[in-house]
mmCIF file of C-alpha atoms in Angstrom:
data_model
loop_
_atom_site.group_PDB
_atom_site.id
_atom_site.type_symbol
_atom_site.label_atom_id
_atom_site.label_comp_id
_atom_site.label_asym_id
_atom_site.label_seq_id
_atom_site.Cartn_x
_atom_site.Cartn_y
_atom_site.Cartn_z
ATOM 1 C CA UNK O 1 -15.028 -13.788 0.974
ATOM 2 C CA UNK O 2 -16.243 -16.412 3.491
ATOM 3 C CA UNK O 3 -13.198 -15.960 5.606
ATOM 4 C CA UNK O 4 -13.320 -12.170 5.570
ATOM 5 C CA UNK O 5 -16.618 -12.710 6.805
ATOM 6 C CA UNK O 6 -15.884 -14.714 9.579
ATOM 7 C CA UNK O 7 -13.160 -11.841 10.516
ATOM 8 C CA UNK O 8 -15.647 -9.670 10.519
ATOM 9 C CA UNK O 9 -18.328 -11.743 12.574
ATOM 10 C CA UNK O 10 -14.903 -12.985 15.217
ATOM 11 C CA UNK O 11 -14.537 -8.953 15.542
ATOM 12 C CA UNK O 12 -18.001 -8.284 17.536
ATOM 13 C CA UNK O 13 -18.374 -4.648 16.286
ATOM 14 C CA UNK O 14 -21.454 -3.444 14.618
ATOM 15 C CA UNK O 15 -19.445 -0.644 12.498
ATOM 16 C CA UNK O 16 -16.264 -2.309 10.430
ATOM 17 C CA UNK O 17 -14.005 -1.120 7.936
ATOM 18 C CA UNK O 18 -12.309 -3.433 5.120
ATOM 19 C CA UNK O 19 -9.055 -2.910 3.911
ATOM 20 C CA UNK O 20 -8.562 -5.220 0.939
ATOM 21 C CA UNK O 21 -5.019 -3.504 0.184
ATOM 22 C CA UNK O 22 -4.697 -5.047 -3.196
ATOM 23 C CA UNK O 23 -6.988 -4.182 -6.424
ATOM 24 C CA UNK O 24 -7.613 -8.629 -6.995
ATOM 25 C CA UNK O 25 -9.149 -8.690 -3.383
ATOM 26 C CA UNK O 26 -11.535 -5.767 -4.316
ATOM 27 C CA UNK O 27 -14.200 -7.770 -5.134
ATOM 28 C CA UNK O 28 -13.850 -10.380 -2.240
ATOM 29 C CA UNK O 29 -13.783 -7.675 -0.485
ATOM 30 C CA UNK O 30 -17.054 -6.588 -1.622
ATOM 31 C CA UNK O 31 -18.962 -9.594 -1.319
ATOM 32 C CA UNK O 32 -17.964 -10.201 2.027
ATOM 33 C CA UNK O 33 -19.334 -6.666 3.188
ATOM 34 C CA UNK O 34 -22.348 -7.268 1.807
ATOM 35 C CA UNK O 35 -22.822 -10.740 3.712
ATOM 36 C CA UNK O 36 -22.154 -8.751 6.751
ATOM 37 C CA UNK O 37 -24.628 -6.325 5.883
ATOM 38 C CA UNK O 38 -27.419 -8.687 5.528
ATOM 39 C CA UNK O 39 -26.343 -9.584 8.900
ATOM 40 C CA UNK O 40 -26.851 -6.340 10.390
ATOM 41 C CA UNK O 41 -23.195 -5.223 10.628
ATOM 42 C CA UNK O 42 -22.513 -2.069 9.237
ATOM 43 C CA UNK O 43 -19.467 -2.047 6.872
ATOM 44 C CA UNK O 44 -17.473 0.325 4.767
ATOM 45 C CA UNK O 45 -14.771 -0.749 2.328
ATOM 46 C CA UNK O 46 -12.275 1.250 1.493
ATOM 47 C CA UNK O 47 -10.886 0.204 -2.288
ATOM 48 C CA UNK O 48 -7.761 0.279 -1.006
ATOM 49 C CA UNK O 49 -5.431 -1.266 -3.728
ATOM 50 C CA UNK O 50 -1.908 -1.479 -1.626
ATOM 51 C CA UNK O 51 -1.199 -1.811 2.085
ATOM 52 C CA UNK O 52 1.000 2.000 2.077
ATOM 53 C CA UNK O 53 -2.976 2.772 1.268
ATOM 54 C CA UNK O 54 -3.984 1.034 4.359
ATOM 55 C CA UNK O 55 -1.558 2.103 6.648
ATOM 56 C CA UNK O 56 -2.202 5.794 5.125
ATOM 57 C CA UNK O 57 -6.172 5.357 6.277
ATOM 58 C CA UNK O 58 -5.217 3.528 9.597
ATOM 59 C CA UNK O 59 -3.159 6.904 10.614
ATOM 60 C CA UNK O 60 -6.257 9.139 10.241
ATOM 61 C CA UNK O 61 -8.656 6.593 12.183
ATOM 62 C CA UNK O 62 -10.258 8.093 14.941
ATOM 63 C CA UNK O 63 -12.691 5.935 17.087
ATOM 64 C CA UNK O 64 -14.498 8.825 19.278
ATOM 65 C CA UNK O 65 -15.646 10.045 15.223
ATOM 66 C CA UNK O 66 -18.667 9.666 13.930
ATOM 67 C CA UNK O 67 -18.418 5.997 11.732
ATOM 68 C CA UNK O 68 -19.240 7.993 8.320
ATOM 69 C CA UNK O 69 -16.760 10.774 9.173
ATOM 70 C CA UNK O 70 -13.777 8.486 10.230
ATOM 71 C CA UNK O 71 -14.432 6.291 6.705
ATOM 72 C CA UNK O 72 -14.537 9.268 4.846
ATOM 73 C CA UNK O 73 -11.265 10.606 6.427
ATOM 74 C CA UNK O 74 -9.828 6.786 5.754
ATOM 75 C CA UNK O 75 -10.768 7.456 2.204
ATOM 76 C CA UNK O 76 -9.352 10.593 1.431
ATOM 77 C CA UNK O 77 -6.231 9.943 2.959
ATOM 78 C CA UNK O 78 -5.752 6.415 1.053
ATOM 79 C CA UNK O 79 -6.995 8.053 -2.125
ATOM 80 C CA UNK O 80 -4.066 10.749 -1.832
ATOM 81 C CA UNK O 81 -1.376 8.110 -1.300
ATOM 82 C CA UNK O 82 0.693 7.345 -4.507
ATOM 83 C CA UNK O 83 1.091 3.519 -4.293
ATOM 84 C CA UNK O 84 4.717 1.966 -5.738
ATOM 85 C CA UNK O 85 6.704 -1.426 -4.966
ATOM 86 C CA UNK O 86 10.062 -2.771 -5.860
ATOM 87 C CA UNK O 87 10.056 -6.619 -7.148
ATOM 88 C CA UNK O 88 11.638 -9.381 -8.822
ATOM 89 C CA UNK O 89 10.812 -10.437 -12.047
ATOM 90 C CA UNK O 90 10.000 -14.173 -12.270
ATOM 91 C CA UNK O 91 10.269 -14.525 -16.147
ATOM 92 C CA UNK O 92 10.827 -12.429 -19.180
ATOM 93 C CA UNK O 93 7.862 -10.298 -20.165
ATOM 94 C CA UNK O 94 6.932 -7.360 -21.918
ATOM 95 C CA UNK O 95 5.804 -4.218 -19.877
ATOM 96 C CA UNK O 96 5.230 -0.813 -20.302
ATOM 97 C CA UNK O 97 9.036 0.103 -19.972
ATOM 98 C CA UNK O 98 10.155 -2.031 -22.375
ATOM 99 C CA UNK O 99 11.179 -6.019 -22.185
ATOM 100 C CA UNK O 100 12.324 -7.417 -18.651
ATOM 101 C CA UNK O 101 14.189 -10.769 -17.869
ATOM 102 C CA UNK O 102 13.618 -12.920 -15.211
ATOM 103 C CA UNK O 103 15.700 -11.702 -11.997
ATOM 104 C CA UNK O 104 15.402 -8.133 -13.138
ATOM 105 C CA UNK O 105 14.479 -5.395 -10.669
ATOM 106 C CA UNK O 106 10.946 -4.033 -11.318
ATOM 107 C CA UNK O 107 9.972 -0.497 -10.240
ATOM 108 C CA UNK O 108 5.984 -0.277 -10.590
ATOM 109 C CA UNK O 109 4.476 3.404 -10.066
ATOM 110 C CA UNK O 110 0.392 2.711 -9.443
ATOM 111 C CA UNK O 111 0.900 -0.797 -10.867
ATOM 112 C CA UNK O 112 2.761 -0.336 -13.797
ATOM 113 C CA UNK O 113 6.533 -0.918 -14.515
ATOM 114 C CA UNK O 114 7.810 2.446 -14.742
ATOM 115 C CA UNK O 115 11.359 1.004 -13.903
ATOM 116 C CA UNK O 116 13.688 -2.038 -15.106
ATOM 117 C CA UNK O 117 17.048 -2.258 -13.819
ATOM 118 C CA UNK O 118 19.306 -4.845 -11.867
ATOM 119 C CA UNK O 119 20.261 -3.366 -8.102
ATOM 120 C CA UNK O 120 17.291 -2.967 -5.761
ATOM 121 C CA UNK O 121 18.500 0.187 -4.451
ATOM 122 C CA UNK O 122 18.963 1.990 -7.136
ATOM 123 C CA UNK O 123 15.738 0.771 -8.793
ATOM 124 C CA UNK O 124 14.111 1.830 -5.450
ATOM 125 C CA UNK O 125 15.564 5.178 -5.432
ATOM 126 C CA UNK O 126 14.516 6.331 -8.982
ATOM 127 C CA UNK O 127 11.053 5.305 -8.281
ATOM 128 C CA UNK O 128 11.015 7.202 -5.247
ATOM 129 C CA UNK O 129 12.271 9.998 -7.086
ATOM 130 C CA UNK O 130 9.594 9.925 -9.808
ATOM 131 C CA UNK O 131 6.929 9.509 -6.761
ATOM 132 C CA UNK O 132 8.461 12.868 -4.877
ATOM 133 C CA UNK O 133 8.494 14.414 -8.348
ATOM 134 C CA UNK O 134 5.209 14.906 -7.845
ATOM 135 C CA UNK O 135 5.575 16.384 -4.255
ATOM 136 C CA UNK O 136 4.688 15.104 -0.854
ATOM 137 C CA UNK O 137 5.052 15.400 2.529
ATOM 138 C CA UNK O 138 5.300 11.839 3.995
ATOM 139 C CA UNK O 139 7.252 8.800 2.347
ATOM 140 C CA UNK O 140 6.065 5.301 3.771
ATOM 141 C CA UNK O 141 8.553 2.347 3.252
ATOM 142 C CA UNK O 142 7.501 -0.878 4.031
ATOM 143 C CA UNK O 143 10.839 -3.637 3.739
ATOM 144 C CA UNK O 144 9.537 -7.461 2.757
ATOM 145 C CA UNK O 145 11.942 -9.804 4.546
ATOM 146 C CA UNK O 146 14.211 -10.095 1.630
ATOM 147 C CA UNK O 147 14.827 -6.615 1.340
ATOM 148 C CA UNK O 148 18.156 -5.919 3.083
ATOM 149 C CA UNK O 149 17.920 -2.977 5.966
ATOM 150 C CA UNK O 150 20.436 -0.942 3.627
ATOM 151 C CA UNK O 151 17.718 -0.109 1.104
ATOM 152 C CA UNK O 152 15.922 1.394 3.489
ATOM 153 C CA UNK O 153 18.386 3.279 5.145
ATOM 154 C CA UNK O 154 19.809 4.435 1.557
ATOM 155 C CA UNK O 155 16.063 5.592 0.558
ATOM 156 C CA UNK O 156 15.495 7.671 4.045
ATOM 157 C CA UNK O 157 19.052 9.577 3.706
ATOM 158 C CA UNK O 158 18.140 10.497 -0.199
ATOM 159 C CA UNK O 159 14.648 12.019 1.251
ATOM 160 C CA UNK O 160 16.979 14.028 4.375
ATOM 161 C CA UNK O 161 19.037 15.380 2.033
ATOM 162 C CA UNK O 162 16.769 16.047 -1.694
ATOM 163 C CA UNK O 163 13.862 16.659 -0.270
ATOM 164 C CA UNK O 164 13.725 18.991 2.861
ATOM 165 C CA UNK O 165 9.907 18.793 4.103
ATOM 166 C CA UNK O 166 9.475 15.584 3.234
ATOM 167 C CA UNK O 167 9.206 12.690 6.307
ATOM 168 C CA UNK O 168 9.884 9.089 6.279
ATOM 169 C CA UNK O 169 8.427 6.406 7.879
ATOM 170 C CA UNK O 170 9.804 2.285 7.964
ATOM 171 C CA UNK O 171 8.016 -0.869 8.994
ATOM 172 C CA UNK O 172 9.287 -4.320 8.159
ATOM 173 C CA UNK O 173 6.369 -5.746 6.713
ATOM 174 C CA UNK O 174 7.500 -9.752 6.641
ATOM 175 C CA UNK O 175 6.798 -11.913 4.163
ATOM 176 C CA UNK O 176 5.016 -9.994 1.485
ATOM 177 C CA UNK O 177 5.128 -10.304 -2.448
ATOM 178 C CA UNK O 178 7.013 -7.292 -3.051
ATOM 179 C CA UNK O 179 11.067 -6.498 -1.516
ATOM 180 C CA UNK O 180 9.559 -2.921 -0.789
ATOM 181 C CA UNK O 181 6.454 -0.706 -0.997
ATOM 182 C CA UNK O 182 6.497 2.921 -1.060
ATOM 183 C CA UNK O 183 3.618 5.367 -0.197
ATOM 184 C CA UNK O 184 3.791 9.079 -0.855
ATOM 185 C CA UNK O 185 1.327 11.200 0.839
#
């Protein structure tokens, strides 16, 4: 939380919003705000719990707003993004769809392993299809460095051509702990 703190002090503003982007950094999070606020600086946190979240409650930010309007915009549009990610497995475990094996393909919808399977893309696709299941209007894919470009690409032509008024947006989010995130809005 110290180091959040200092962000917040190195920014200079007197209204801030924190992003934690993870559920573990919630707390953090929390603590630090509060230090700022004994120092005067007014701060919001948004629980965000993955960065799609964040990047969902970045789009809506408007700085001419009032500070309580724009963070409850921020929130409402990060609470209606469906949060998944596509990972690795580093060892066997037992998860809600059944037993994986180190170097399997996870799919987690909202945090939990909805999907085991061996080929990213594929893995990816089903959990975007479960997401979209749901409806939505905007698909945000963000690629971690080892995620080759083709998943991506894959992933954007199945939303052109299942799902008609549905957009899709792709950043390359470097070195992150997941291949890929997906946000559904």
């Amino acid at each position: 939380s110290g180091e959040l703190v200092q962000a917040v002090r190195r920014a200079h503003a007197r209204e801030v919003v924190l992003l934690p982007n993870d559920a573990e950094l919630r707390h953090t999070a929390a603590a630090a705000a509060e230090q700022a606020r004994t120092e005067g600086i007014r701060v919001a946190l948004i629980p965000t719990r993955s960065a799609v979240q964040g990047i969902a409650a970045l789009a809506v930010h408007e700085p001419e707003r009032r500070f309580d309007e724009d963070v409850v915009a921020m929130t409402s549009a990060a609470g209606a993004t469906r949060h998944a990610e596509v990972t690795v497995a580093e060892r066997q475990s037992w998860t809600t769809a059944g037993i994986c094996q180190a170097g399997d393909v996870l799919g987690l919808i909202d945090g939990d392993v909805a999907v085991i399977g061996a080929d990213v893309s594929e893995v990816a696709a089903t959990v975007l299809d479960r997401m979209l299941s749901a409806g939505g209007e905007l698909v945000t894919l963000v690629l971690g460095d080892e995620a080759p470009q083709a998943v991506a690409d894959r992933l954007e032509a199945r939303v052109r051509d299942a799902y008609l008024a549905v957009d899709t947006v792709v950043y390359r989010g470097g070195r992150q702990g997941a291949l890929l995130l997906v946000g559904v809005e």
